[in-house]
Structure formats: structure tokens, C-alpha cells
Amino acid sequence: MVPSMIKKTPSRLAQLLFRDHETTVLQVTPTLLSRFGHRLLKQEVLSPGSSLRVLALGGEACPSPAVLRSWRHEDNKTHIYNIYGITEVSCWACCCRVPQSLLQARDPPSSAASSVPLGTPLMDTLVEVRDEHGCVVTEGEGQVFIGGEDRVCLLDEEQAVVPGTMRASGDWVNVKDAQLYYLGRRDRLIKRHGKRVNLDGVQQLIVSLPQVEACAVGLSGGSRLLAFVVASTSGDQTAASPLTSVQQCEGKSPSGLGQYQDHLPSLVKHHHQEEETGGADGDLRRLIVDRLSLLLPSYSVPDTLVLIPALSLTRHGKVDMEALMRIYHRQRHRAESSQGDVSQLKQTLQSLWQEALGFAEAVTIDEESNFLLSGGDSLKALHLCEDILSVVGVPAPQLLEVILDGTFSDILRCVARATLMLPLENSTSSLPEAKKRQTDAPPVVLVKRQRTQSESRVAERPQQERRAVKVIRRAGDVMEINVRNEETSKNLQTEKWGAAALGLSLSWSSDTGRCVDASPVLLVHERTDHRSDSTQITVFIGSHSHRIQALDLDTGSLVWERVLGDRIEASAAMSHCGTLVVIGCYDGSVYFLCAASGKTRWTFETGDAVKSCPAVDPHTGLVMVGSHDGHVYALNPKLQQCVWKRHCGGGAVFSSPWLQPTLRQLYVASLGGHLLCLHPDSGEVLWSVRRDVPFFSSPNASSGGVAIGSVDGNICCFSNTGKLVWQFPTKGPVFSSPCVTPDQRRLLCGSHDGHLYCLNCADGSLVWTFRTSGKVYSSPCVFDGAAVGRTGDLVGLASTDGTVWILDGLNGQTLASHTLPGELFSSPVVYEQSLVIGCRNDSVYCLKLSVQEEAEKD
């Protein structure tokens, strides 16, 4: 339920859970909880005023009371539980509430209270401890068996199980005073140099050291003992002392720790001496190893201590030992090869940065460049983070946050620390391999198909029927298709309400499965025959779940849904005949789908992902679309062929081409900073300009020229011959695409500085500005206010914080607003009283515009 980007950023996760939503119950593995770090744990998760009522720790050994005390503020009131169980009996079987007195102890606990027991069995659950001969153990060590008359699960090929069957857990415990104390997995009790070693016991002891935040101990090659250690970032050195550690292990662990009880006075003395002298970061390994040599017998001291920024986790939140072993072998190979090569690391990060943003190799990355301000967003940041981690092969939980908030040099320092300044493998071979394109069209699945009565009427339409088709897209773009010779459509009758107050409320929503960055396109069918008039409006929109949905605008019901070959970020377009939906996909293909059924009519493959919304020539029917392979393609859907393609001078074509049909000019922008004017019939370059920053904004043309937003914060206007007419500076990057009012006199465009600017098309002078509550990434939509009783134009606008705004087009005054539960990168599209927009919480929303009842009539 929490986005991956948030899960991988501890500070943002803490804010989401405890400040934004005031979470009251949290079940988590200890390792995953430790990822918050001491500061966040004390100040947010287990703070004095924490909303958390219950913290349930399970799936791994419960931390000692000393560690739990180091995680929580002394005035925290959260109830902490140790829960234990196994999958074979449908998970949880025992539960123990950690006493507040134990969590609030000021002095080192006694040996009896140095660990948390597994607790009492749950209802209808039987727990036994048996020795290696199968005899029940009431005092001493043994393996846990769990069962009960009603705790039965079928495993593997089992067809039936005798009621009361007891399942072996594989967990070794110590029974003392009728309480079960966890020792470790049975397969973690090993023989080494002829002696028994409890790997979990060694691990728990290392974690108890004040210099250690987290630890995992494993065996490599059957004999080499490895300790993966996350160094503590807390200044609190009182979390646990060697004295506490030895008391915790003495008498309970089969690793032979108890024999060192005689040396406790010297251990305590050594502990205090090192607290006074401290130790440099470079000596951290030696410091930890020296302490372990005093606390453990020689055969239990790790051979190698590997410092890592964070423990690798499985998808269940447990320690991923296999991933840690891969890190060790990778680091060992690099250490044997050479010393750390920061310049090679820098080159690799620059390549990944350029790849994530679609930059050409020639584009330089400044040391102080910020990823978001260079054209990235949270999704691209997540992809860059995953690419970096896959290349360097070590975990770095802070990396995503550094990418979002820091500079390129900050990222370099973060990764260098994570890799311990060890050299990377050959950067060319270690870069993520480009995704291979399928030679055959990917399998496309038709799901949840619902044939509607209106669709049936499409196939059975009588010849004498007249129809008008209208396509409405982002930025208020409207295209009329096959308009009747005589006007028979229903005229909208509206009451004039003067300065009527508007309302904006939820009409319906549709779950797409993953976040929706694409903007909707609306297809309006107005039909007239000898019997009646009817209007059918269909919404088409794609999602990161690979789906494209066709939805009824009035009800939100699903007309059809298709699953394409990969993620869909591009907005759709309609063919000039109004029968085909055209949409690009991350698999590099442009899909031509039947508007009525969703069936594929044609698929054209480009050389890379397609995130560009196609432009359609109303005269020739050509569909022109950009690709991340750096080309723009002109496709003929009728002949199912590519008429021409043009390379755009460097950089991917992310934005959408814009066609000026009367001048016969096609405007295309690239991430390489090129703005080109092409002839739509041939692809011939009529003129081009280049800026030093990429274009994410799509161009839009008016009678006075072509306007486009730039990452350097400027809104620029060029003449029809490519001369810069004017530019208007904002205080943030401009990703929003300009929208031109119907009278061609004003231009609206948003900025990352949180403002929407209304400019004069002739000279770029400011007419008005509106401050939103977030950044403005998407394009505004200008529409006629007559449908809601207002004269003049209205403006639909979305800010990234999830707010949708309705403004007066004349002066920018707020008329209505509505907040959705997710980020908004999709552009709103309005038809009469309905506003449709995609949201990053996985849904498409339709909001209804209405006149407030208390408004006074003329």
C-alpha cells in the first residue's frame, strides 16, 4: 500500500506513517524497523508523543531489552510485543508483551531479563520443546514444535493431516522457569574447529555493541565466518555494554560464552577506556574486532568484518544472507584487483544519470546539478537508485533521499561511502544492459470486456444517421471530426448565473492497478437519426500497470481494458477518422487500437520507449509521434506503414509534437535541447533552434508563434521562422506544456515554482499569476464556462500535491478546488461539467463541476 519510493526512504516513510497518518499499529521485522535508525526511532517511531499504540516484532529474533531501550524515548508509551510462529501452522503461535518496567530500566538488566521470551501460546495452539531424541524438555535446550487440533496446514503434496499433528519449527530455544528463550535456527548451530558455535548468538552479541546499528553473521565456503556490520550513527554509547552482552549469552547459548564470566571486570574496564578515547571511523573495524576478541572464544570471532551501509532485505523484510554474500565476494574481488577508483565511479554515475533522464552522452553533468531540477521526478529517481545499486552491488538506504534532495556530488559521496571506496567493475560491462526489444509483437490480453448497448449500436448504425465526433485532449486541445453539413446537435441551454460560485466533487473513479501519469483523451460521439439524438463520451487513459482503459464518462463503467507490452506513460490520441486509439508504450511500440472494442489493428515498433503523445494531421491522417530513440515518426494507419522518420538532433523525444495544420508546420522538442520545425508531409527540417537545457514541455502554437517551457525556468516563444520573440522567467523548471486560449491572445503555463502564469501571447507580458499549494507539472486546460452558468473561459489546473483547481480565466481567481489522495502529474481534461484526471494513487478520477445552491441568480 506504500509506494516503493517511500518504503526505501526511511525519513519519508516515518513522516508518512507517523506524522501524516498517525499510524497506531505496526507489525514489522526487527531488521526492517532498524532501517529507521536511532534518531528517527527515538524522534518519530517511538517518541514521547508517538501515535503508535502497538509495535509487534516478528519474523526474526526479538532484539534484547537493551537494544529496544536504545530505540525508544524513555517517555514513550508504545506497547511492544514479541510475536513468534511458523508458516506451517499459519504463522503466529506465541505472543509476549514486553513489560514497561523492562523497557524503562535505568540499570543493566539481570540475566533473567536480558532477553525477551517467546511468550504464551495463542488460543487452540500447542507449543512443545523436544530434544534431539524427541523427548519433551521442561528445562534446558531443545527444538520448538507447534500444533493443535485446529492449527493444521497442508504442506507440499499432503492430502490430509492427522488432527493434533505437531510441526518441527527448526528453531532452538532454552526453557527456563517455564519460559522459552530463542537461541537461533537449528541450522545456525554449527561445528567450527571442533567447537559448537551459535551464529545467532554471535550476531546478537555484535548488535549489542554501542558502535553497531545492525549485524548479520554467516558462513562462507563452509568455514569462513563473516560478520556484516552496519555502523551506528547514534552518539548514544549506552545502548548495551559488553557486560550486558556476556550476561545475555551466558548460560543460554551453546557457543561457550559462559566461560568468559570470570573476565567481566577487565571487560568493563576496557569498555570504559574505549568510550573515553573513542575511535576514528577508519579504525572502526579494528575496534569492533578487538572487542569481540575479548568477548568471544577464538573459534567464534568472525574472520572478516564487512562494513555495509544497510542490511539487504528479502521482500518479507528479513535479512537476505545470499545478497550479503554476493556483496562480500564482489568486494573481495575488487579489493584484490585494485584500490578505489573514484573517477571511474563518477563516470558510471554520470552515465546512469544521463540514461535516467534521456540525455545525450555529450550533455555534461554539473557537480551541483539536482536530479529533480534537471528534469527528473520521483519515479525516475527510484529507477536511477535501483540502477546504481545494481551496478555497485551494495545497499545504500540513504541513496534515494540523496538523489531527491542532494546534488550530483552528494550522490557520488554517498555511493563512494557505500562501496568503501573500492573500485567498480568495468563501467561499460557493469551498466544495466539495455532492455532487449521483442522481435514479435508482445502478447496482448483482453480483460474484463463488457459489450455495451451503445457499442452494439455502433455496428448497427443506420445509413441515414448523422454524427459529429469531437476529440478533447490535454491543454484544451479540441479537434472536430466528420461534422454534419446541417447543424442538428442539441444546443446546451444554460441559465445565466452571473458570478455563480462553483463546486467540485467526486463523480467516480477507476482503479488501474498502478500509478497514472498519462493524461486522458475524450471521444465525444453525437448521433442523430430519425428516432432520437444521443451523445456517448468515452475516456481513454493508460497506466503504469501496462493497462489502457476505455471508460464511460457519465458512469465511469469499464467499456474495455487492454494490457499492453509494458508501462504506459504516454497520453493517447485519436485517429482523424475517430475509430482508432493511438498510444505509445515503454516496450517501444505504438499501438493502434479499435476505439469500440480495444482490439489491435496495427503495432509499430520504434527503437526505444514511447512516452510522447501523438499528433494527428486532420488533412492527411498521418500520426506523428516521438520516441526515446531520438526520432519522430510519421505513421499512416490506413496503409499501416511509416511514411517518414526524422532524427531530432540528439536526445530522446519525450514531449509531444504539435501540428499547426494551416501553416503545415510540425514542432518537435527533444531532451537534447533541440526545437525543430518539420514539414508534416515529408519530415523536412524547416528550421531548428538549440538551447543548453532539455525540453520536457511540449510545444504549443498560436497565431503569433510557438511557445514551450524550458528546464532553465523560462517560458519561451519563437516566431514561425524560429526567431526568439520573447521569454518569461519563472523561479523553477518548467515541465508544464503551454495552453493557448481560444482567442489566441493569452497563454497559460505552470512552473515548478508552484505558480500558473497567464501571459500575453504577443509580448510575453504577465496578465495574472496564481499560486498553487504544490508544483505545477501538468498542462492547464482552458474550457468554456457556459456549462456551469459562467460567461467566459475557465481554467482547469492540477498541482503535484494532489489538488485540482478551477480558476477564472479572466483574472486567475479561485472558483473551486478538490484534493485527491495522490500526486498529480496527469493533465486535466474538461468536457462540459466533467473533469477527468489520472492520479499516482493508481486511479483515474472524474470530478463534477456544479453551481453551488446558495449562489444568487440574476
Coordinates of N, CA, C and O in Angstrom, one line a residue, residues 361-437:
E361 N 25.0 11.6 -24.5 CA 26.2 11.5 -23.8 C 27.0 12.8 -23.8 O 27.8 13.0 -22.9
A362 N 26.8 13.7 -24.8 CA 27.5 14.9 -24.8 C 27.0 15.9 -23.7 O 27.7 16.9 -23.4
V363 N 25.9 15.7 -23.1 CA 25.4 16.6 -22.1 C 26.2 16.4 -20.8 O 26.2 15.3 -20.3
T364 N 26.8 17.4 -20.3 CA 27.6 17.3 -19.1 C 26.8 17.4 -17.9 O 25.7 18.1 -17.9
I365 N 27.2 16.8 -16.8 CA 26.5 16.8 -15.6 C 27.3 17.6 -14.6 O 28.5 17.3 -14.2
D366 N 26.8 18.8 -14.2 CA 27.5 19.7 -13.3 C 27.5 19.0 -11.9 O 26.6 18.3 -11.5
E367 N 28.6 19.3 -11.1 CA 28.7 18.8 -9.8 C 27.6 19.2 -8.9 O 27.2 18.4 -8.0
E368 N 27.0 20.4 -9.1 CA 25.9 20.9 -8.2 C 24.5 20.6 -8.8 O 23.5 21.2 -8.4
S369 N 24.5 19.8 -9.9 CA 23.2 19.5 -10.5 C 22.3 18.8 -9.6 O 22.7 17.8 -8.9
N370 N 21.0 19.1 -9.5 CA 20.0 18.4 -8.8 C 19.1 17.6 -9.7 O 18.8 18.1 -10.8
F371 N 18.9 16.3 -9.4 CA 18.2 15.4 -10.3 C 16.8 15.9 -10.7 O 16.4 15.9 -11.8
L372 N 16.0 16.4 -9.7 CA 14.7 16.8 -10.0 C 14.7 18.1 -10.8 O 13.9 18.2 -11.7
L373 N 15.6 19.0 -10.5 CA 15.7 20.2 -11.3 C 16.3 20.0 -12.7 O 16.2 20.9 -13.5
S374 N 16.9 18.9 -12.9 CA 17.5 18.6 -14.2 C 16.4 17.9 -15.1 O 16.8 17.5 -16.2
G375 N 15.2 17.6 -14.6 CA 14.2 17.0 -15.4 C 13.7 15.7 -14.9 O 12.9 15.1 -15.5
G376 N 14.2 15.3 -13.7 CA 13.7 14.0 -13.1 C 12.4 14.2 -12.3 O 12.0 15.3 -12.1
D377 N 11.9 13.1 -11.9 CA 10.8 13.1 -11.0 C 11.0 11.9 -10.0 O 12.0 11.2 -10.1
S378 N 10.0 11.7 -9.1 CA 10.2 10.7 -8.1 C 10.3 9.3 -8.7 O 11.1 8.5 -8.2
L379 N 9.6 9.0 -9.8 CA 9.7 7.7 -10.4 C 11.0 7.5 -11.0 O 11.6 6.4 -10.9
K380 N 11.5 8.5 -11.8 CA 12.8 8.4 -12.4 C 13.9 8.3 -11.3 O 14.9 7.6 -11.5
A381 N 13.7 9.0 -10.2 CA 14.7 8.9 -9.1 C 14.8 7.5 -8.6 O 15.9 7.0 -8.3
L382 N 13.6 6.8 -8.5 CA 13.6 5.4 -8.0 C 14.3 4.5 -9.0 O 15.1 3.6 -8.5
H383 N 14.1 4.7 -10.2 CA 14.8 3.9 -11.2 C 16.3 4.1 -11.2 O 17.1 3.2 -11.3
L384 N 16.7 5.4 -11.1 CA 18.1 5.7 -11.0 C 18.7 5.0 -9.8 O 19.8 4.5 -9.9
C385 N 18.1 5.1 -8.6 CA 18.6 4.5 -7.4 C 18.7 3.0 -7.6 O 19.8 2.4 -7.2
E386 N 17.7 2.3 -8.2 CA 17.8 0.9 -8.4 C 19.0 0.5 -9.4 O 19.7 -0.5 -9.2
D387 N 19.1 1.4 -10.4 CA 20.2 1.1 -11.4 C 21.6 1.3 -10.7 O 22.5 0.4 -10.9
I388 N 21.8 2.3 -9.9 CA 23.0 2.5 -9.2 C 23.3 1.3 -8.3 O 24.4 0.8 -8.2
L389 N 22.3 0.9 -7.5 CA 22.5 -0.2 -6.5 C 22.8 -1.5 -7.2 O 23.6 -2.3 -6.8
S390 N 22.2 -1.7 -8.4 CA 22.5 -3.0 -9.1 C 23.9 -3.0 -9.7 O 24.5 -4.0 -9.9
V391 N 24.4 -1.8 -10.0 CA 25.8 -1.7 -10.5 C 26.8 -1.8 -9.4 O 27.8 -2.6 -9.6
V392 N 26.7 -1.1 -8.3 CA 27.7 -1.1 -7.3 C 27.6 -2.3 -6.4 O 28.6 -2.7 -5.8
G393 N 26.4 -2.9 -6.3 CA 26.3 -4.2 -5.6 C 26.3 -4.1 -4.1 O 26.5 -5.1 -3.4
V394 N 26.0 -2.9 -3.5 CA 25.9 -2.8 -2.1 C 24.6 -2.0 -1.8 O 24.2 -1.2 -2.5
P395 N 24.0 -2.3 -0.6 CA 22.8 -1.5 -0.2 C 23.2 -0.1 0.2 O 24.3 0.1 0.8
A396 N 22.4 0.9 0.0 CA 22.6 2.2 0.5 C 21.2 2.9 0.7 O 20.6 3.5 -0.2
P397 N 20.6 2.7 1.9 CA 19.3 3.2 2.2 C 19.1 4.7 2.1 O 18.0 5.1 1.8
Q398 N 20.2 5.4 2.2 CA 20.0 6.9 2.1 C 20.1 7.4 0.7 O 19.9 8.5 0.4
L399 N 20.5 6.5 -0.3 CA 20.7 7.0 -1.6 C 19.5 7.6 -2.3 O 19.7 8.7 -2.9
L400 N 18.4 7.0 -2.1 CA 17.2 7.6 -2.8 C 16.9 9.0 -2.3 O 16.6 9.9 -3.1
E401 N 17.1 9.2 -1.0 CA 16.8 10.5 -0.4 C 17.9 11.5 -1.0 O 17.6 12.7 -1.2
V402 N 19.1 11.1 -1.1 CA 20.2 11.9 -1.6 C 19.9 12.3 -3.1 O 20.1 13.5 -3.5
I403 N 19.4 11.4 -3.9 CA 19.0 11.7 -5.3 C 17.9 12.7 -5.3 O 18.0 13.6 -6.1
L404 N 16.9 12.6 -4.4 CA 15.8 13.5 -4.5 C 16.2 14.9 -4.0 O 15.7 15.9 -4.5
D405 N 17.0 15.0 -3.0 CA 17.3 16.3 -2.3 C 18.7 16.8 -2.5 O 18.9 18.0 -2.3
G406 N 19.6 16.0 -2.9 CA 21.0 16.5 -3.0 C 21.5 16.8 -4.4 O 20.7 16.8 -5.4
T407 N 22.8 17.0 -4.5 CA 23.4 17.3 -5.8 C 24.1 16.0 -6.3 O 24.2 15.0 -5.6
F408 N 24.6 16.2 -7.5 CA 25.4 15.0 -8.1 C 26.6 14.7 -7.2 O 26.9 13.5 -7.0
S409 N 27.3 15.7 -6.7 CA 28.4 15.4 -5.9 C 28.0 14.7 -4.6 O 28.7 13.9 -4.1
D410 N 26.8 15.0 -4.1 CA 26.3 14.3 -2.9 C 26.1 12.9 -3.2 O 26.4 12.0 -2.4
I411 N 25.5 12.6 -4.4 CA 25.3 11.2 -4.8 C 26.6 10.4 -4.9 O 26.7 9.3 -4.4
L412 N 27.6 11.1 -5.5 CA 28.9 10.5 -5.6 C 29.5 10.1 -4.3 O 30.0 9.0 -4.1
R413 N 29.4 11.0 -3.3 CA 30.0 10.8 -2.0 C 29.2 9.6 -1.3 O 29.8 8.8 -0.6
C414 N 27.9 9.6 -1.5 CA 27.1 8.6 -0.8 C 27.4 7.2 -1.4 O 27.6 6.3 -0.6
V415 N 27.6 7.1 -2.7 CA 27.9 5.8 -3.3 C 29.3 5.4 -2.9 O 29.6 4.2 -2.7
A416 N 30.2 6.4 -2.9 CA 31.6 6.1 -2.6 C 31.7 5.5 -1.2 O 32.5 4.6 -0.9
R417 N 31.0 6.1 -0.2 CA 31.0 5.6 1.1 C 30.4 4.2 1.2 O 30.9 3.3 1.9
A418 N 29.3 3.9 0.4 CA 28.7 2.6 0.5 C 29.6 1.5 -0.1 O 29.6 0.4 0.4
T419 N 30.4 1.9 -1.0 CA 31.4 0.9 -1.6 C 32.7 0.9 -1.0 O 33.6 0.2 -1.4
L420 N 32.8 1.7 0.1 CA 34.1 1.7 0.9 C 35.3 2.1 0.0 O 36.4 1.7 0.1
M421 N 35.0 3.0 -1.0 CA 36.0 3.4 -2.0 C 36.7 2.3 -2.7 O 37.8 2.5 -3.2
L422 N 36.0 1.2 -2.9 CA 36.6 0.1 -3.7 C 36.3 0.4 -5.2 O 35.3 1.0 -5.5
P423 N 37.1 -0.1 -6.1 CA 36.9 0.2 -7.5 C 35.7 -0.6 -8.0 O 35.4 -1.7 -7.6
L424 N 35.0 0.1 -9.0 CA 33.9 -0.6 -9.6 C 34.5 -1.5 -10.7 O 35.6 -1.4 -11.2
E425 N 33.6 -2.5 -11.1 CA 34.0 -3.3 -12.2 C 33.9 -2.4 -13.5 O 33.4 -1.3 -13.4
N426 N 34.4 -3.0 -14.6 CA 34.4 -2.2 -15.8 C 33.1 -1.5 -16.0 O 32.1 -2.2 -16.1
S427 N 33.0 -0.2 -16.1 CA 31.8 0.5 -16.1 C 30.9 0.2 -17.3 O 29.7 0.2 -17.3
T428 N 31.6 -0.1 -18.4 CA 30.9 -0.4 -19.6 C 30.1 -1.7 -19.5 O 28.9 -1.8 -19.8
S429 N 30.8 -2.7 -18.9 CA 30.1 -4.0 -18.8 C 29.2 -4.1 -17.6 O 28.3 -4.9 -17.6
S430 N 29.4 -3.2 -16.6 CA 28.5 -3.3 -15.4 C 27.3 -2.4 -15.5 O 26.4 -2.5 -14.7
L431 N 27.2 -1.6 -16.5 CA 26.0 -0.8 -16.7 C 24.8 -1.7 -17.0 O 25.0 -2.7 -17.7
P432 N 23.6 -1.3 -16.6 CA 22.5 -2.2 -16.8 C 22.3 -2.4 -18.3 O 22.4 -1.5 -19.1
E433 N 22.2 -3.6 -18.7 CA 22.0 -3.9 -20.1 C 20.7 -3.3 -20.7 O 19.7 -3.4 -20.0
A434 N 20.8 -2.7 -21.8 CA 19.6 -2.1 -22.4 C 18.5 -3.2 -22.6 O 18.8 -4.3 -23.0
K435 N 17.3 -2.8 -22.3 CA 16.2 -3.8 -22.4 C 16.1 -4.3 -23.9 O 16.0 -3.5 -24.8
K436 N 16.1 -5.6 -24.0 CA 16.0 -6.1 -25.4 C 14.6 -6.0 -25.9 O 13.6 -6.3 -25.3
R437 N 14.5 -5.6 -27.2 CA 13.2 -5.4 -27.8 C 12.7 -6.7 -28.4 O 13.5 -7.5 -29.0

